[in-house]
Amino acid sequence: MKVLVLNCGSSSIKYQFYDTETQTALAKGLVERIGMSSAVLSHTRYDGDEIKIVGEILDHTIAIEYVLGVMLSKNHGVIDDKKDIEAVGHRVVHGGETFSASVLINDIVMQVLQDNIELAPLHNPPNIKGIQACKRILPDAPQCAVFDTAFHVKMPPKAFLYGIPYELYKKYKIRRYGFHGTSHLYVTNKAAEVLGKPKEELKIITMHLGNGCSMAAVNNGRSVDTTMGFTPLEGLLMGTRCGDIDTSVILYIMGKEGLSLSEAQTLLNKHSGLIGISGESSDMREIIASVKETHKRSQYAFDIFCYRIKKYIGAYMAAMNGADAIIFTGGIGENSPDVREEVCRDMDFLGISIDPDKNKTKEFIISPQGSKVAVMRIPTNEELLIAMDTSVIVEELFINKDSSK
Ligand code: ADP
């Protein structure tokens, strides 16, 4: 099946066009600066052909029309007709407590997405806009929603409840949701494939380390705990987010600096983490370069980043009574031997160690042969998982339609 995968942000849309039979991307691209002057569409075809278009792209509908225009174009295209797009899969950030798996989008689903806007005010509205735009432009293509939260929704209450009055959970749905679920699930599946065992028989700790970072404890294929919480601010130290913090610190700073709620949000989400500690950069490559120049605050940032991951590995091994594998993924996890080495340093008590030579390669397993815990480096592919989920749901839809005839 040919599936268009869309990740709609407030002013950008990332897309990939997948053939799910061969599991290959036929085209991918990005529309940036939607609603601003000189928006840019960058499109790359499977054979490396590239094109950049600059224009006035006022909203998500026009952006998707531009994308279709390039996909249909004689010189840069990959389809002859709009109908060649058999389904659309959307990355949707927040499914609340309702969705524990991907779903076919219908009016009821749209209503739940609307209801969840309060939980993800920055993310769900553009996701909804993207779905509405596709409804107009591709009315015959079934659409599916794949949620960042779905993989974690079935965590046990001891992992998802906060230590606040229970009534507040009931009243405002304040609980830990977790994010990056599609990535955690993708690398879990891939690890099971590489290790040659069903995921239902494995205990895995997944570490998605990108600009946003989160970990998950995956027991028998199910997420039983994760580091992000009510919002993607909790847990690990990130590029610009503080991660775990004593909430009194926030109240104290607000009082001392006279910060408003939104200023405090900005401080913790945009000016903290690697950039806040180092004062240099939110980008791990630059932090590592600056550590090599013996920049003290960058060294602190690097150390805190790795130390917190290490502590959560210990916590999740305790939660699951061990682990068969730990997996590094995301831009940092996949590409930084330095971070992997530092995280796994002095962990032999837990059966974790890294082969320094393998750590520099692109191999999936980077621990020495015969290690108790397989240390793995697996490139994530959220888009592929979205395309595959979408094709399964849509194929079932057609089977059900045929059998009801
Ligand atoms: P996003 O979360 O926005 O999808 P990515 O998963 O692409 O981001 O991760 C971005 C992070 O990956 C940045 O901090 C970047 O510095 C880091 N990164 C990419 N390549 C390397 C590398 N070779 N070494 C260290 N960090 C890297």
Coordinates of C-alpha atoms and ligand atoms in Angstrom, one line a residue:
M1 CA 0.0 0.0 0.0
K2 CA 1.2 3.6 -0.7
V3 CA 0.8 5.7 2.4
L4 CA 1.5 9.4 2.9
V5 CA 2.8 10.0 6.4
L6 CA 2.4 13.5 7.8
N7 CA 3.8 15.1 10.9
C8 CA 2.1 18.5 11.1
G9 CA 3.5 21.2 13.4
S10 CA 2.3 24.7 14.0
S11 CA 4.4 26.2 11.1
S12 CA 5.8 23.1 9.5
I13 CA 4.9 19.8 7.9
K14 CA 7.2 16.8 7.6
Y15 CA 6.2 14.1 5.2
Q16 CA 7.2 10.8 3.8
F17 CA 5.6 8.7 1.1
Y18 CA 5.9 5.0 1.8
D19 CA 5.5 1.8 -0.1
T20 CA 4.6 -0.5 2.8
E21 CA 5.1 -3.7 0.7
T22 CA 8.8 -2.9 0.2
Q23 CA 9.0 -0.7 3.4
T24 CA 10.8 2.0 1.4
A25 CA 10.3 5.7 1.3
L26 CA 9.5 6.8 -2.2
A27 CA 9.8 10.5 -1.3
K28 CA 10.2 12.7 1.7
G29 CA 10.2 16.4 2.5
L30 CA 9.5 19.3 4.7
V31 CA 7.4 22.5 4.4
E32 CA 8.7 25.2 6.7
R33 CA 7.5 28.7 7.6
I34 CA 3.8 28.0 6.9
G35 CA 1.9 31.2 7.4
M36 CA 5.0 33.3 7.2
S37 CA 6.7 35.1 4.3
S38 CA 8.8 33.0 2.0
A39 CA 7.7 29.5 3.1
V40 CA 10.0 26.7 1.8
L41 CA 9.2 23.3 0.6
S42 CA 12.1 20.9 0.3
H43 CA 11.4 17.6 -1.4
T44 CA 13.7 14.6 -2.0
R45 CA 12.8 11.6 -4.2
Y46 CA 14.0 8.0 -3.5
D47 CA 16.7 8.4 -6.3
G48 CA 18.2 11.5 -4.7
D49 CA 16.5 14.0 -6.9
E50 CA 15.9 17.2 -4.9
I51 CA 13.9 20.3 -5.3
K52 CA 13.3 23.4 -3.2
I53 CA 10.3 25.7 -3.7
V54 CA 9.9 29.1 -2.1
G55 CA 6.4 30.6 -2.0
E56 CA 3.5 32.0 -0.1
I57 CA 2.1 29.1 1.9
L58 CA -0.6 30.5 4.1
D59 CA -2.0 27.5 5.8
H60 CA -1.8 23.7 6.2
T61 CA -4.2 23.1 3.3
I62 CA -2.1 25.1 0.9
A63 CA 1.1 23.4 2.2
I64 CA -0.4 19.9 1.5
E65 CA -1.5 21.1 -1.9
Y66 CA 2.1 22.1 -2.6
V67 CA 3.3 18.7 -1.5
L68 CA 0.9 17.0 -3.8
G69 CA 1.9 19.3 -6.6
V70 CA 5.5 18.2 -6.3
M71 CA 4.6 14.5 -5.9
L72 CA 2.5 14.7 -9.1
S73 CA 5.1 16.8 -11.1
K74 CA 6.6 15.3 -14.2
N75 CA 10.2 16.0 -13.3
H76 CA 10.2 15.4 -9.5
G77 CA 7.1 13.4 -8.9
V78 CA 6.4 9.8 -7.7
I79 CA 2.7 9.4 -8.6
D80 CA 0.5 9.9 -11.7
D81 CA -2.7 10.6 -9.9
K82 CA -3.9 11.7 -6.4
K83 CA -5.6 8.3 -6.1
D84 CA -2.2 6.7 -5.9
I85 CA -2.1 7.9 -2.3
E86 CA -4.1 5.0 -0.8
A87 CA -4.1 6.2 2.8
V88 CA -2.7 8.9 5.0
G89 CA -1.1 8.3 8.4
H90 CA -0.8 11.2 10.8
R91 CA 1.5 11.5 13.8
V92 CA -0.7 12.8 16.5
V93 CA 1.0 13.9 19.7
H94 CA -1.7 13.4 22.4
G95 CA -4.3 10.6 22.4
G96 CA -5.1 11.2 26.1
E97 CA -6.3 8.2 28.0
T98 CA -8.6 7.1 25.1
F99 CA -6.2 5.6 22.6
S100 CA -3.8 2.8 23.3
A101 CA -3.3 2.0 19.7
S102 CA -3.5 3.6 16.2
V103 CA -7.0 4.2 14.9
L104 CA -8.9 5.0 11.7
I105 CA -9.9 8.7 11.9
N106 CA -13.7 9.3 12.0
D107 CA -15.9 12.0 13.6
I108 CA -15.7 10.4 17.0
V109 CA -11.9 10.3 16.9
M110 CA -11.8 14.0 15.7
Q111 CA -14.0 14.9 18.7
V112 CA -11.5 13.2 21.1
L113 CA -8.6 15.0 19.5
Q114 CA -10.4 18.3 20.0
D115 CA -11.1 17.3 23.7
N116 CA -7.4 16.6 24.2
I117 CA -6.3 20.0 22.9
E118 CA -5.9 21.2 26.5
L119 CA -3.4 18.4 27.2
A120 CA -1.3 19.3 24.1
P121 CA -2.1 22.9 23.2
L122 CA 0.9 23.4 20.9
H123 CA 0.7 20.0 19.1
N124 CA -2.8 18.7 18.7
P125 CA -4.3 21.8 16.9
P126 CA -1.8 21.6 14.0
N127 CA -2.3 17.8 13.9
I128 CA -6.1 18.4 13.6
K129 CA -5.5 21.1 10.9
G130 CA -3.5 18.5 8.9
I131 CA -6.3 15.9 9.1
Q132 CA -8.9 18.4 8.0
A133 CA -6.8 19.6 5.1
C134 CA -6.3 16.0 3.9
K135 CA -10.1 15.4 4.2
R136 CA -10.6 18.3 1.7
I137 CA -7.7 17.5 -0.7
L138 CA -7.7 13.7 -0.6
P139 CA -11.4 12.8 0.2
D140 CA -11.1 9.2 -0.9
A141 CA -8.0 8.3 1.2
P142 CA -8.7 6.8 4.6
Q143 CA -6.8 8.5 7.3
C144 CA -5.3 7.1 10.5
A145 CA -3.9 8.6 13.7
V146 CA -0.8 7.2 15.3
F147 CA -0.3 8.6 18.8
D148 CA 2.9 9.5 20.6
T149 CA 1.2 8.6 23.9
A150 CA -0.5 5.3 22.9
F151 CA 2.3 3.0 23.7
H152 CA 2.4 4.2 27.3
V153 CA -1.3 4.5 28.1
K154 CA -1.5 1.0 29.7
M155 CA 1.3 1.7 32.2
P156 CA 0.1 0.6 35.7
P157 CA -1.3 3.3 38.0
K158 CA 1.8 3.1 40.3
A159 CA 3.8 4.4 37.3
F160 CA 1.4 6.9 35.9
L161 CA -0.2 8.6 39.0
Y162 CA 1.5 11.6 40.6
G163 CA 1.6 12.1 44.4
I164 CA -1.1 14.7 44.3
P165 CA -4.8 14.4 45.4
Y166 CA -6.4 11.7 43.4
E167 CA -9.4 14.0 42.7
L168 CA -7.1 16.2 40.6
Y169 CA -6.3 13.2 38.3
K170 CA -10.0 12.5 37.9
K171 CA -10.9 16.2 37.4
Y172 CA -8.2 17.3 35.1
K173 CA -6.7 14.0 33.8
I174 CA -3.4 15.0 35.4
R175 CA -1.2 11.8 35.1
R176 CA 1.9 10.7 33.5
Y177 CA 1.3 10.1 29.8
G178 CA 4.7 9.7 28.2
F179 CA 5.7 10.6 24.7
H180 CA 7.9 9.3 21.8
G181 CA 5.8 6.1 22.0
T182 CA 6.1 5.4 18.3
S183 CA 9.9 5.5 18.5
H184 CA 10.0 3.3 21.7
L185 CA 7.8 0.8 20.0
Y186 CA 9.7 0.8 16.7
V187 CA 13.0 0.1 18.3
T188 CA 11.5 -2.5 20.6
N189 CA 10.2 -4.4 17.6
K190 CA 13.5 -4.1 15.8
A191 CA 15.4 -5.3 18.8
A192 CA 13.2 -8.4 19.1
E193 CA 13.9 -9.0 15.4
V194 CA 17.7 -8.6 15.8
L195 CA 17.8 -10.7 19.0
G196 CA 15.6 -13.4 17.3
K197 CA 13.1 -13.6 20.2
P198 CA 9.5 -12.5 20.5
K199 CA 9.2 -9.1 22.2
E200 CA 6.7 -10.8 24.6
E201 CA 9.7 -12.6 26.1
L202 CA 12.0 -9.6 26.5
K203 CA 12.7 -6.9 29.0
I204 CA 14.0 -3.9 27.2
I205 CA 15.0 -0.4 28.2
T206 CA 14.7 2.1 25.3
M207 CA 16.4 5.5 25.2
H208 CA 15.2 8.0 22.7
L209 CA 17.8 10.7 22.8
G210 CA 17.2 13.6 20.4
N211 CA 16.4 17.2 21.1
G212 CA 13.7 15.8 23.3
C213 CA 14.8 12.8 25.3
S214 CA 12.8 10.0 27.0
M215 CA 13.3 6.4 28.2
A216 CA 10.9 3.6 28.5
A217 CA 10.8 0.3 30.5
V218 CA 9.3 -2.2 28.1
N219 CA 8.3 -5.5 29.7
N220 CA 7.1 -8.3 27.5
G221 CA 6.5 -5.8 24.7
R222 CA 4.5 -3.3 26.8
S223 CA 5.6 0.1 28.2
V224 CA 5.4 -0.2 32.0
D225 CA 7.1 3.1 32.8
T226 CA 8.6 6.1 31.0
T227 CA 10.4 9.2 31.9
M228 CA 8.2 11.9 30.3
G229 CA 5.1 12.7 32.2
F230 CA 2.0 15.0 32.0
T231 CA 4.0 16.9 29.4
P232 CA 7.3 16.2 27.6
L233 CA 9.2 18.3 30.3
E234 CA 9.7 15.5 32.9
G235 CA 12.6 13.0 33.1
L236 CA 15.9 13.3 31.3
L237 CA 17.9 16.4 30.7
M238 CA 17.2 17.6 27.2
G239 CA 18.5 20.2 24.7
T240 CA 16.5 23.0 26.2
R241 CA 14.3 21.3 28.8
C242 CA 15.2 20.8 32.4
G243 CA 13.7 17.3 33.0
D244 CA 13.2 16.2 36.6
I245 CA 13.2 19.1 39.1
D246 CA 12.0 19.8 42.6
T247 CA 8.8 21.8 41.8
S248 CA 9.6 24.1 44.7
V249 CA 12.5 25.4 42.6
I250 CA 10.1 26.8 40.1
L251 CA 8.0 28.5 42.7
Y252 CA 11.1 30.0 44.3
I253 CA 12.4 31.3 41.0
M254 CA 9.0 32.8 40.1
G255 CA 9.0 34.6 43.4
K256 CA 12.6 35.8 43.2
E257 CA 12.5 36.9 39.6
G258 CA 8.9 38.0 39.4
L259 CA 8.2 35.5 36.5
S260 CA 4.7 35.0 35.1
L261 CA 3.4 31.5 34.5
S262 CA 4.2 31.6 30.8
E263 CA 7.7 33.1 31.5
A264 CA 8.3 30.2 33.9
Q265 CA 7.2 27.7 31.2
T266 CA 9.6 29.3 28.7
L267 CA 12.5 29.2 31.2
L268 CA 12.0 25.5 31.8
N269 CA 11.2 24.5 28.3
K270 CA 13.4 26.7 26.2
H271 CA 16.3 28.0 28.3
S272 CA 17.2 25.0 30.5
G273 CA 18.8 21.6 29.8
L274 CA 22.0 21.5 27.8
I275 CA 21.8 25.1 26.8
G276 CA 20.9 26.4 30.3
I277 CA 23.7 24.6 32.0
S278 CA 26.4 25.0 29.4
G279 CA 25.5 28.5 28.2
E280 CA 26.9 27.3 24.9
S281 CA 24.5 25.2 22.9
S282 CA 21.5 22.9 23.0
D283 CA 23.1 20.7 20.4
M284 CA 25.0 17.7 21.7
R285 CA 27.6 17.8 18.9
E286 CA 28.5 21.3 20.0
I287 CA 28.5 20.4 23.7
I288 CA 30.9 17.5 23.0
A289 CA 33.2 19.8 20.9
S290 CA 33.2 22.4 23.7
V291 CA 33.9 19.7 26.3
K292 CA 37.0 18.8 24.3
E293 CA 38.1 22.4 24.6
T294 CA 37.7 21.9 28.4
H295 CA 34.8 24.2 28.7
K296 CA 33.7 23.5 32.3
R297 CA 30.0 24.2 32.0
S298 CA 29.7 22.1 28.9
Q299 CA 31.3 19.3 30.8
Y300 CA 28.7 19.7 33.5
A301 CA 25.9 19.6 30.9
F302 CA 27.4 16.4 29.3
D303 CA 27.9 14.7 32.7
I304 CA 24.4 15.5 34.0
F305 CA 22.9 14.4 30.6
C306 CA 24.6 11.0 30.8
Y307 CA 24.2 10.5 34.6
R308 CA 20.5 10.9 34.5
I309 CA 20.2 8.3 31.8
K310 CA 22.4 6.0 33.8
K311 CA 20.2 6.4 36.9
Y312 CA 17.0 5.6 35.0
I313 CA 18.6 2.5 33.6
G314 CA 19.2 1.4 37.2
A315 CA 15.6 2.3 38.1
Y316 CA 14.1 0.5 35.2
M317 CA 16.2 -2.6 35.8
A318 CA 14.8 -2.6 39.3
A319 CA 11.3 -2.1 38.1
M320 CA 11.5 -5.0 35.7
N321 CA 13.8 -7.3 37.7
G322 CA 16.5 -7.0 35.0
A323 CA 16.9 -6.3 31.4
D324 CA 17.8 -8.3 28.3
A325 CA 18.7 -5.3 26.2
I326 CA 19.1 -1.5 26.4
I327 CA 18.7 0.5 23.2
F328 CA 20.1 3.8 22.2
T329 CA 18.2 5.7 19.5
G330 CA 17.4 9.3 18.4
G331 CA 19.9 11.7 16.9
I332 CA 22.2 11.5 20.0
G333 CA 21.6 7.8 20.8
E334 CA 22.3 6.7 17.3
N335 CA 25.3 9.0 16.5
S336 CA 27.2 9.6 19.7
P337 CA 29.7 7.0 20.8
D338 CA 30.8 9.4 23.6
V339 CA 27.3 9.5 25.2
R340 CA 26.9 5.7 24.9
E341 CA 30.3 5.1 26.4
E342 CA 29.7 7.5 29.3
V343 CA 26.2 6.2 30.1
C344 CA 27.5 2.6 30.1
R345 CA 30.7 3.3 32.1
D346 CA 31.0 1.3 35.3
M347 CA 27.8 -0.6 34.9
D348 CA 29.4 -4.1 34.9
F349 CA 27.6 -4.9 38.2
L350 CA 24.4 -4.7 36.2
G351 CA 25.8 -6.8 33.3
I352 CA 26.2 -3.7 31.1
S353 CA 29.3 -3.0 29.1
I354 CA 30.3 -1.7 25.7
D355 CA 32.8 -3.0 23.2
P356 CA 34.8 0.2 22.3
D357 CA 35.4 -0.9 18.7
K358 CA 31.8 -1.9 18.0
N359 CA 30.7 1.4 19.6
K360 CA 32.3 3.2 16.8
T361 CA 30.5 1.2 14.1
K362 CA 26.9 1.1 12.9
E363 CA 26.3 -2.4 14.3
F364 CA 23.1 -3.1 16.1
I365 CA 24.7 -4.8 19.1
I366 CA 27.6 -2.9 20.6
S367 CA 28.2 -4.9 23.8
P368 CA 30.9 -7.7 23.9
Q369 CA 29.8 -11.1 22.8
G370 CA 28.1 -13.1 25.5
S371 CA 27.2 -10.0 27.6
K372 CA 24.3 -10.5 30.0
V373 CA 22.6 -7.3 28.7
A374 CA 22.7 -6.6 24.9
V375 CA 23.6 -2.9 24.5
M376 CA 22.1 -1.9 21.2
R377 CA 22.2 1.1 18.8
I378 CA 19.1 1.1 16.6
P379 CA 18.2 4.0 14.3
T380 CA 14.5 4.8 14.9
N381 CA 12.0 5.1 12.1
E382 CA 8.7 6.5 13.4
E383 CA 7.4 7.2 9.9
L384 CA 7.8 3.6 8.8
L385 CA 5.8 2.4 11.9
I386 CA 3.1 5.0 11.1
A387 CA 2.9 3.8 7.5
M388 CA 2.8 0.2 8.5
D389 CA 0.1 0.7 11.2
T390 CA -1.9 2.7 8.7
S391 CA -1.7 0.0 6.1
V392 CA -2.8 -2.7 8.6
I393 CA -5.8 -0.6 9.7
V394 CA -6.9 0.3 6.2
E395 CA -6.5 -3.2 4.9
E396 CA -8.7 -4.5 7.7
L397 CA -11.2 -1.8 6.8
F398 CA -11.4 -3.2 3.2
I399 CA -11.6 -6.8 4.4
N400 CA -14.5 -5.9 6.7
K401 CA -16.2 -3.9 3.9
D402 CA -15.9 -6.9 1.5
S403 CA -17.1 -9.4 4.0
S404 CA -20.2 -7.3 4.9
K405 CA -21.3 -7.3 1.2
Ligands
ADP1 P1 14.7 15.7 17.2 O1 14.4 15.3 18.6 O2 14.4 17.1 16.9 O3 14.1 14.7 16.1 P2 17.2 14.4 16.6 O4 16.7 13.0 16.9 O5 17.6 14.6 15.2 O6 16.2 15.6 17.0 O7 18.5 14.7 17.5 C1 19.1 15.9 17.5 C2 20.3 15.8 18.5 O8 21.2 14.8 18.0 C3 21.1 17.0 18.6 O9 21.5 17.3 19.9 C4 22.4 16.7 17.8 O10 23.5 17.4 18.3 C5 22.5 15.2 18.1 N1 23.4 14.6 17.2 C6 23.3 14.3 15.8 N2 24.4 13.8 15.3 C7 25.3 13.6 16.4 C8 26.6 13.1 16.6 N3 27.3 12.6 15.5 N4 27.2 13.2 17.8 C9 26.5 13.7 18.8 N5 25.3 14.2 18.8 C10 24.7 14.2 17.6

